Short mmCIF file of C-alpha atoms (C1' of nucleotides) in Angstrom, two decimals:
data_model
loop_
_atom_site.label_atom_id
_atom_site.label_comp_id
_atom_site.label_asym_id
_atom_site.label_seq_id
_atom_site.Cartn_x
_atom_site.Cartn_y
_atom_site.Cartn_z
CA UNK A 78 0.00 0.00 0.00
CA UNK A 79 3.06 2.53 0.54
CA UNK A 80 3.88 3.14 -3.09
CA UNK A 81 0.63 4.16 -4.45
CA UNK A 82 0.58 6.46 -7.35
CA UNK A 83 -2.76 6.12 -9.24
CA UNK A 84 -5.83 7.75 -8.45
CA UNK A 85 -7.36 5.42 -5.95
CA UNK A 86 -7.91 6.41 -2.70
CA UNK A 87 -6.52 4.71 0.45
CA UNK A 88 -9.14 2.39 2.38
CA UNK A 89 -10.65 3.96 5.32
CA UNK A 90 -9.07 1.45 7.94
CA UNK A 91 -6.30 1.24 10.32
CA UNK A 92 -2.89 0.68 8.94
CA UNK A 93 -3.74 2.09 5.63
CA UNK A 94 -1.00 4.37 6.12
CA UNK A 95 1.70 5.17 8.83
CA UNK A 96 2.53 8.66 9.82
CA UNK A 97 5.46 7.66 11.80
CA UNK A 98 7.28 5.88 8.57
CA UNK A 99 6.66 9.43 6.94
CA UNK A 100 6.48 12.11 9.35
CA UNK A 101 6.64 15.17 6.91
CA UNK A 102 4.12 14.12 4.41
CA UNK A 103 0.65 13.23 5.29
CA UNK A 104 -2.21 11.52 2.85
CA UNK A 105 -4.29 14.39 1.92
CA UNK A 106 -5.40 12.34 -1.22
CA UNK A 107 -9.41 12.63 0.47
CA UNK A 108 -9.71 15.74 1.25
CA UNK A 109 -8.06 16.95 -1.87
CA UNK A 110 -10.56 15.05 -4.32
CA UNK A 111 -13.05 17.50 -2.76
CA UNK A 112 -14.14 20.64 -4.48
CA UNK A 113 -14.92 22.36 -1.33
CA UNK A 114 -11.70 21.85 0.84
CA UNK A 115 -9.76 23.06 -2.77
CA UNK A 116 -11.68 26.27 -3.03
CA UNK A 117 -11.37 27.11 0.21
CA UNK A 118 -7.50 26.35 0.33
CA UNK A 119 -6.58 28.19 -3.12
CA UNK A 120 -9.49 31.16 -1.73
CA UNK A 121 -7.61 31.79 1.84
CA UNK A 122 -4.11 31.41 -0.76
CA UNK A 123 -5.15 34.51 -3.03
CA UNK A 124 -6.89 36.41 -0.28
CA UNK A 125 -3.92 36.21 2.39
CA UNK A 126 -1.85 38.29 -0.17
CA UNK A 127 -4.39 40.58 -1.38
CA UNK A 128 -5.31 41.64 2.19
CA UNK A 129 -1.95 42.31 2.70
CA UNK A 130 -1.46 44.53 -0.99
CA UNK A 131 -4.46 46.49 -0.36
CA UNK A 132 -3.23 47.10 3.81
CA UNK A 133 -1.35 49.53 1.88
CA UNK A 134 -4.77 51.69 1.27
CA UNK A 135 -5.94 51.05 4.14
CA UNK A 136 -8.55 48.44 2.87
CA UNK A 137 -9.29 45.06 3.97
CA UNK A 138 -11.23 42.23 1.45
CA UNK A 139 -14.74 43.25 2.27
CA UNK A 140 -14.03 47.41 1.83
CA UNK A 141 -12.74 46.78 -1.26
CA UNK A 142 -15.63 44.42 -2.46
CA UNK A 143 -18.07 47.48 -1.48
CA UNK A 144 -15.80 50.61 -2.84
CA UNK A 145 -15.67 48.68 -6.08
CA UNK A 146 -19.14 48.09 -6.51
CA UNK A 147 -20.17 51.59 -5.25
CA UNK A 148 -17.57 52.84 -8.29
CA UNK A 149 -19.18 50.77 -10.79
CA UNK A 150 -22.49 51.41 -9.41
CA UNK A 151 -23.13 55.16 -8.47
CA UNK A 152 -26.06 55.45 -6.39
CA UNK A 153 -26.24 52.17 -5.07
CA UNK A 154 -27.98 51.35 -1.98
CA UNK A 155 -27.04 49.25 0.79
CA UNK A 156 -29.56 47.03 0.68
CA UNK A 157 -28.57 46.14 -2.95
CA UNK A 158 -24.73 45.79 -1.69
CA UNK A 159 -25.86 43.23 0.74
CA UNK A 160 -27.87 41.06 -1.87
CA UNK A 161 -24.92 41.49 -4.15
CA UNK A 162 -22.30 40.33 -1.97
CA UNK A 163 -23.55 38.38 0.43
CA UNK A 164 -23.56 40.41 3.57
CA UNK A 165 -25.78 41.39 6.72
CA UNK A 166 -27.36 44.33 6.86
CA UNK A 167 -25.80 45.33 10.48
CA UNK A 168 -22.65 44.37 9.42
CA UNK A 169 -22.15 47.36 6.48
CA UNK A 170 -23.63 49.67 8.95
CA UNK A 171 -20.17 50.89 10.59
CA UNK A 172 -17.98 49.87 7.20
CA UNK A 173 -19.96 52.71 4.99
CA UNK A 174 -19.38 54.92 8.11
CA UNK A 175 -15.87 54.34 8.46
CA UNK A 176 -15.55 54.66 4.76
CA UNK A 177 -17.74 57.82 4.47
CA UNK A 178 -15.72 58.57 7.63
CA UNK A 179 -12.35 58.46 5.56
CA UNK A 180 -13.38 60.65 3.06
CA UNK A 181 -13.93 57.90 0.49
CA UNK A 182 -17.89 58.05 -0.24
CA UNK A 183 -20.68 60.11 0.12
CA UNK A 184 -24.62 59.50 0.75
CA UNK A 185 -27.15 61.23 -1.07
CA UNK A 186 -31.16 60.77 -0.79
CA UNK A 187 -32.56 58.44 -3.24
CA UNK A 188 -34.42 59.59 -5.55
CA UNK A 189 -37.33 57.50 -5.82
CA UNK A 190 -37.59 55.74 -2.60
CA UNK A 191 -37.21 58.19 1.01
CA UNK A 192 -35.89 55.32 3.08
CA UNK A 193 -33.02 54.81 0.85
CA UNK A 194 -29.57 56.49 0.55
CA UNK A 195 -27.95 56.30 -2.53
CA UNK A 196 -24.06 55.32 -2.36
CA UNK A 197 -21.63 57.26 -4.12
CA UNK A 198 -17.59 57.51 -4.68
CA UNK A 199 -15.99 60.77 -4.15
CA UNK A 200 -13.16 61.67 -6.29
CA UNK A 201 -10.80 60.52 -3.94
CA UNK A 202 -12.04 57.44 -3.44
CA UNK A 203 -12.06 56.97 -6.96
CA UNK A 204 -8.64 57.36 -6.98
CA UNK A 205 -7.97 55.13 -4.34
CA UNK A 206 -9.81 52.85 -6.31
CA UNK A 207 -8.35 53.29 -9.29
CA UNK A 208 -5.14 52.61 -8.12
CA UNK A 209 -6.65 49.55 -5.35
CA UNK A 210 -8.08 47.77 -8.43
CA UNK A 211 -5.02 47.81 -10.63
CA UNK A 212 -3.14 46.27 -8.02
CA UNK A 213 -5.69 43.88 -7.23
CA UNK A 214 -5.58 42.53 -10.89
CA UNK A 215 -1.46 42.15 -10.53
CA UNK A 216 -1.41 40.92 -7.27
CA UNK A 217 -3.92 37.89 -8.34
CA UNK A 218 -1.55 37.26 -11.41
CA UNK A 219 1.38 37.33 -9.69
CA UNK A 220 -0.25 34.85 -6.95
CA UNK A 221 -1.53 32.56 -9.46
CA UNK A 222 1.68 32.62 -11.84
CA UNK A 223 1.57 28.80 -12.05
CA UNK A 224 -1.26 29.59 -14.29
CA UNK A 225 -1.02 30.67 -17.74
CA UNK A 226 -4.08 33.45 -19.03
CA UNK A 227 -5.70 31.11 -20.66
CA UNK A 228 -6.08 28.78 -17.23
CA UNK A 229 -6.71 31.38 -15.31
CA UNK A 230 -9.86 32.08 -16.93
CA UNK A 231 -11.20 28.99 -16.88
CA UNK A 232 -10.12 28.37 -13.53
CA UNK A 233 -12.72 31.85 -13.23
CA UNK A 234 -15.18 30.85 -15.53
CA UNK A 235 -15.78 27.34 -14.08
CA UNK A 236 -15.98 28.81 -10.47
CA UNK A 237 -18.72 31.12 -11.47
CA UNK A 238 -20.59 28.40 -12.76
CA UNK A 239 -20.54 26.73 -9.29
CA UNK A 240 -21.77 29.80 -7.29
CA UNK A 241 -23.93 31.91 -9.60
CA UNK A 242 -27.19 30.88 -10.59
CA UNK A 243 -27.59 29.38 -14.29
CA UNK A 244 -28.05 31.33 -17.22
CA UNK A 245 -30.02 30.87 -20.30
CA UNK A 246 -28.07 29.90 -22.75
CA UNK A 247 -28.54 32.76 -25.27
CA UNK A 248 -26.90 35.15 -22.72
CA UNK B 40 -22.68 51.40 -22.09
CA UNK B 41 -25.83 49.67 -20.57
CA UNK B 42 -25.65 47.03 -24.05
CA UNK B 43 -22.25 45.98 -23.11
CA UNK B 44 -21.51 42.18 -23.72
CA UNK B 45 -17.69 41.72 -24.79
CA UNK B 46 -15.00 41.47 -21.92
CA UNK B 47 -14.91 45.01 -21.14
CA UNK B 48 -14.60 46.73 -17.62
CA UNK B 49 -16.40 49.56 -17.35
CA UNK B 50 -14.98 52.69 -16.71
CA UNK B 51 -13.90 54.01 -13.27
CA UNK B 52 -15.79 57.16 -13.45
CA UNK B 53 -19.13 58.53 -11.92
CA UNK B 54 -22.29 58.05 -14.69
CA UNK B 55 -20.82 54.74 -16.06
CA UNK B 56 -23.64 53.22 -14.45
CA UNK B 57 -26.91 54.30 -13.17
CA UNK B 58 -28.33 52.16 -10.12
CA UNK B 59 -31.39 53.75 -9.94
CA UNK B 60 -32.07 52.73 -14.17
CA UNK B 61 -31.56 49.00 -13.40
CA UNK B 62 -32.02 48.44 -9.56
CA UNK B 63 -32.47 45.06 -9.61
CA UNK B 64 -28.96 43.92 -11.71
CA UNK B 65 -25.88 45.73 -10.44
CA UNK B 66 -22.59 45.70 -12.53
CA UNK B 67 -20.29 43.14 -10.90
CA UNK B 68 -17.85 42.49 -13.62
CA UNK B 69 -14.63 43.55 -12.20
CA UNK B 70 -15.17 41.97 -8.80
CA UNK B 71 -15.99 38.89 -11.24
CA UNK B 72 -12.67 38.87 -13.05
CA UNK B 73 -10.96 38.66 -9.28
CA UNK B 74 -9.47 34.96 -8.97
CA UNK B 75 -9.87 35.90 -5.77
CA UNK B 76 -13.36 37.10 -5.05
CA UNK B 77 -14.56 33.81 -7.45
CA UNK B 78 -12.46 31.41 -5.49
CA UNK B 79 -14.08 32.81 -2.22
CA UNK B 80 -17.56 33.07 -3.47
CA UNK B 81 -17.55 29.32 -5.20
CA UNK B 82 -15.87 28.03 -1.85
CA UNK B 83 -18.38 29.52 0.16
CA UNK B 84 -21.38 28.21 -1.95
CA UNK B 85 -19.75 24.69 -1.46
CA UNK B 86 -19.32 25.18 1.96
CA UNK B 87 -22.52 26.15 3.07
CA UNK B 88 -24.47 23.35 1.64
CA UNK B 89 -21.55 20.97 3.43
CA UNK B 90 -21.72 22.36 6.78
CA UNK B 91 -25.50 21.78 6.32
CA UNK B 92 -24.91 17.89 5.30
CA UNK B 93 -22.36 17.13 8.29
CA UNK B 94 -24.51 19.19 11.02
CA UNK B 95 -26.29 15.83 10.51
CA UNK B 96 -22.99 13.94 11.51
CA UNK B 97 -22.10 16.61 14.31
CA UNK B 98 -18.85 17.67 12.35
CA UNK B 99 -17.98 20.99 11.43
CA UNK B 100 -15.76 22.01 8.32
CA UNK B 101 -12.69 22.00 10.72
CA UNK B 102 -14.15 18.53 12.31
CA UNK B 103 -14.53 16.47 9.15
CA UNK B 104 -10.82 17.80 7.78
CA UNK B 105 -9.20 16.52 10.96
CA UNK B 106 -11.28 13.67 11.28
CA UNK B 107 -10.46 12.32 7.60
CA UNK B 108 -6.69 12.93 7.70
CA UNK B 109 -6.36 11.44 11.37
CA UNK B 110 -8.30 8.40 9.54
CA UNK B 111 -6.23 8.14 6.53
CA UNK B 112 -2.68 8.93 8.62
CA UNK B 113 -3.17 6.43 12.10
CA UNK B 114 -0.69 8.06 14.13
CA UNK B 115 -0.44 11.92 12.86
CA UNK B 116 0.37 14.06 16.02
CA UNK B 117 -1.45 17.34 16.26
CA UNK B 118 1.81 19.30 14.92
CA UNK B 119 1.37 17.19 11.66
CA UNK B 120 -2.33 18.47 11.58
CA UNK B 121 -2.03 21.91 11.90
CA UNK B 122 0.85 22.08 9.64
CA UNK B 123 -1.19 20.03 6.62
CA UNK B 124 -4.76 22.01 7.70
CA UNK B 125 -3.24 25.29 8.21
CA UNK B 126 -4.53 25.28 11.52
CA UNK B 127 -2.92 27.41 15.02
CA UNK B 128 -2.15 24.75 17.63
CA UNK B 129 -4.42 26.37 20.47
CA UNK B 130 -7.23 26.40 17.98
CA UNK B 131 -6.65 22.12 17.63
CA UNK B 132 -6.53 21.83 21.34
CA UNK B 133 -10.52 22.28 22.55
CA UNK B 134 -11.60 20.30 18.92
CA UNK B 135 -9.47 17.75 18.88
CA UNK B 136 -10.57 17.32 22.92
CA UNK B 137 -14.44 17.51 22.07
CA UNK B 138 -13.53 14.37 19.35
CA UNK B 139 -12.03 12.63 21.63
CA UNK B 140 -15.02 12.76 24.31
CA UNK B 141 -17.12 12.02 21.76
CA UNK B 142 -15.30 8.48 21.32
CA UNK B 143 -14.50 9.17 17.76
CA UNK B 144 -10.58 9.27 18.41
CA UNK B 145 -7.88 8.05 20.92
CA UNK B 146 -4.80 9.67 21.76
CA UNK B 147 -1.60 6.93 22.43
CA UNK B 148 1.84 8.06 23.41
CA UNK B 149 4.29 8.66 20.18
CA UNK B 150 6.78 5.52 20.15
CA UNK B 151 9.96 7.83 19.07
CA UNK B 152 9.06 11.29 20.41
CA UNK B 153 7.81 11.57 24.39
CA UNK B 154 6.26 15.23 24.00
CA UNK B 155 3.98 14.29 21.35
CA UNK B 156 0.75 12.33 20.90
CA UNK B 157 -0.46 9.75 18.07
CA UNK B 158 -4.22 10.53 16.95
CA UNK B 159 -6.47 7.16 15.92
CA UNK B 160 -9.66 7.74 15.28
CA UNK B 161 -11.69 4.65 17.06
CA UNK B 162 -13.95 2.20 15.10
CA UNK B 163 -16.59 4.56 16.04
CA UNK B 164 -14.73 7.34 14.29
CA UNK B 165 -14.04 5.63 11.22
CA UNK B 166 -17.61 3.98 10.43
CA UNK B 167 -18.97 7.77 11.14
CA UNK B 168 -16.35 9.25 8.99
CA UNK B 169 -17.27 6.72 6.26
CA UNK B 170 -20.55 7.58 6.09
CA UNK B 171 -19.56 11.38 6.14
CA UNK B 172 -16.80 11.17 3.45
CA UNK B 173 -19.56 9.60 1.69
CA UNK B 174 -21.92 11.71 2.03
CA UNK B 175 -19.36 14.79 0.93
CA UNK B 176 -18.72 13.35 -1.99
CA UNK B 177 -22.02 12.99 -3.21
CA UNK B 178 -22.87 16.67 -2.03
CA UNK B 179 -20.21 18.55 -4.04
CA UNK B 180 -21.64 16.75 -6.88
CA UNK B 181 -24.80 18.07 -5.97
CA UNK B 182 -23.70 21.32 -4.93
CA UNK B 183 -21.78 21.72 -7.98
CA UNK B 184 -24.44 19.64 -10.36
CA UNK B 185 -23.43 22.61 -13.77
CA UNK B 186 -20.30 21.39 -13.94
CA UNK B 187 -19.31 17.62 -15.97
CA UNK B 188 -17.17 15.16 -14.13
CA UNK B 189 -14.64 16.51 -15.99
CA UNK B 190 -14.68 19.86 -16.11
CA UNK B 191 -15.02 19.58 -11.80
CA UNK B 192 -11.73 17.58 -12.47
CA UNK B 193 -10.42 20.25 -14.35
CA UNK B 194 -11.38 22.57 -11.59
CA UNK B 195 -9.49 21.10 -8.79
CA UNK B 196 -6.50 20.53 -10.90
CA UNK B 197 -6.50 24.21 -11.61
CA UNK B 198 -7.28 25.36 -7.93
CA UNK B 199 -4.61 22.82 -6.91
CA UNK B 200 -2.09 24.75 -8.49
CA UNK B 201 -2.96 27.65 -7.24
CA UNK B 202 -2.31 26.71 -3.39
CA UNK B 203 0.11 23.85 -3.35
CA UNK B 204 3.33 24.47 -4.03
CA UNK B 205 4.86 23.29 -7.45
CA UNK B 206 5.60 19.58 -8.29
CA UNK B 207 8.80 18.24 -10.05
CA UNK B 208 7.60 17.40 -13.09
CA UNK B 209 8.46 13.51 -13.33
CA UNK B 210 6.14 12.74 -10.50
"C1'" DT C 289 -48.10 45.04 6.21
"C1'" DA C 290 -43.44 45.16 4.15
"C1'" DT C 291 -38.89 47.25 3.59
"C1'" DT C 292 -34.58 50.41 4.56
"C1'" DG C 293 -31.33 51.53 7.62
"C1'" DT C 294 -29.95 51.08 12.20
"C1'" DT C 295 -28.69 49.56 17.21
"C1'" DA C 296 -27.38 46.25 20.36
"C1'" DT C 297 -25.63 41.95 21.05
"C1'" DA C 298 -24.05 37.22 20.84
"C1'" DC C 299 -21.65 33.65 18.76
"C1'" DT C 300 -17.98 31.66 16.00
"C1'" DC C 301 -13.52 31.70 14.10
"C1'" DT C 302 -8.90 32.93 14.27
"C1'" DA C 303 -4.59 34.70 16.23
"C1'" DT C 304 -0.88 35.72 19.85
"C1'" DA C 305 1.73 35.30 24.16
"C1'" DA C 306 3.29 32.46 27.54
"C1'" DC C 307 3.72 28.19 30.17
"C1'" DT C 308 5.28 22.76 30.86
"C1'" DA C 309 7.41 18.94 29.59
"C1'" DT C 310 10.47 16.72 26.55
"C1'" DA C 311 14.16 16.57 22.58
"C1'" DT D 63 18.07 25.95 22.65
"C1'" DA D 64 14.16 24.17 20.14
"C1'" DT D 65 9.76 21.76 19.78
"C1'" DA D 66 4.88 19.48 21.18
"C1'" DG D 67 1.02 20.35 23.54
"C1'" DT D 68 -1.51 23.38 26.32
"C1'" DT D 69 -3.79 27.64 28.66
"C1'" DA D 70 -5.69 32.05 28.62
"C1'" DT D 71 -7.17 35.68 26.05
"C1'" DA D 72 -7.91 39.08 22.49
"C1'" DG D 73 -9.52 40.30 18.03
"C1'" DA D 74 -11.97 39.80 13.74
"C1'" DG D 75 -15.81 38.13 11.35
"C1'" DT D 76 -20.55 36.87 11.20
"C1'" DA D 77 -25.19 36.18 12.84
"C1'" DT D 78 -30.03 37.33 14.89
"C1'" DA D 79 -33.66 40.22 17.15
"C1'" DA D 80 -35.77 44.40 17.45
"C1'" DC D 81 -36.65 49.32 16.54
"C1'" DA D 82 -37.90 53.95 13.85
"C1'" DA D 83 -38.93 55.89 9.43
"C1'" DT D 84 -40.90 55.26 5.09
"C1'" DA D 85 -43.27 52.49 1.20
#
DNA sequence: TATTGTTATACTCTATAACTATA
DNA sequence: TATAGTTATAGAGTATAACAATA
């Protein structure tokens, strides 16, 4: 059973393997024929070096996901934010403060609906943006150079098809 | 700008898009060509549903990882674990405890080193973590039911590269 | 009655410093 | 001196319930 190469996964049952005959590398062969546990794993590998490229403007993940949407977006409510990525109410409450706070975004009534406040960059944080987004894209290629552009997007393309809903096929 | 369908980004000025035309569809595009943001959206849609499916086993995320690598490496010490899980020791500590209470693992001294302990999961643990890895399995399939067997192949190959350090070649 | 934005709060996850026993 | 396991604890992230203002 020790020199296993193909595919075939090691039975679930004492002795399979023996960590103390090879201390420094463990069968992940399981977990890794999961979809989940690879996500997750290549996810936290991007992210870690992206949170710390944009400490440098004084962004973390999340501010970034909502300054970039407000950009492309102008007028945007918070409501639609949360349905867009994912996120409680309560929790964008002090992170469009501390954003607004900093200069980066301003609120202005909605026009339509008087409970709403429309989201909107100001200039400078379009320019923070401008410059957060370009490093964002160079960061990701850099962390993902053992992928050429053409695996790279369908490494993209085949994880949107996991977590957005279908489309009809005429686009 | 609104009939936009090649690859695009829009531009990173006010009036590119109007929320308050469409508020129903917001432009997500350059979030969507982030590796990052994908990889993180895509793990978190597999996740969810999985956390779901082993609540019915009482095992986390966290729970099932250890439990399948302690069950596929007899012997692994908790060092071992954290280094393959990229876990923090005093976060293994109270889990790896609440296992072992359970009766789903034993802890035996190490034959060569004195300081550290050899994790077994018990019979108990491995028929329950044969029914879970089971039951994962068939879940991401579910969970990920618009993608072929091969293109989720393809998929874990890619996001494989991404986070594991590179292979010599002849492997 | 339903929804937007908000407050307060709790729960989980993750991270760091420091201790002990052993190598 | 370095490492394995542990303790205590702090911080970040995420979740729910409930409220006022407006639809």
């Amino acid at each position: 059973m020790s020199p296993v190469t193909g595919p075939t996964l090691p039975p679930l049952v004492p002795g399979a393997a023996d960590a103390s005959s090879a201390p420094e590398a463990l069968d992940m062969r399981h977990l890794q024929s999961l979809l989940g546990y690879n996500a997750r794993r290549a996810a936290l590998h991007i992210i870690e070096g992206f949170m710390q490229r944009m400490g440098e403007f004084g962004l973390r993940t999340v501010d970034f996901s909502v300054m970039s949407v407000i950009c492309h977006n102008p007028g945007v409510t918070s409501r639609q934010l949360c349905a867009a990525l994912n996120l409680r109410p309560p929790n964008l409450v002090g992170l469009v403060q501390a954003l607004h706070a900093r200069g980066l975004l301003a609120r202005q009534p909605h026009p339509t609906d008087g409970r709403a406040l429309g989201l909107h960059a100001t200039a400078q944080g379009m320019a923070l943006m401008r410059q957060a987004e370009q490093a964002a894209t160079q960061l990701e290629i850099d962390r993902s150079a053992q992928l050429s552009a053409k695996e790279r997007q369908t490494l993209i393309e085949l994880l949107q098809r996991v977590y957005l809903p279908a489309r009809k096929p005429p686009f």
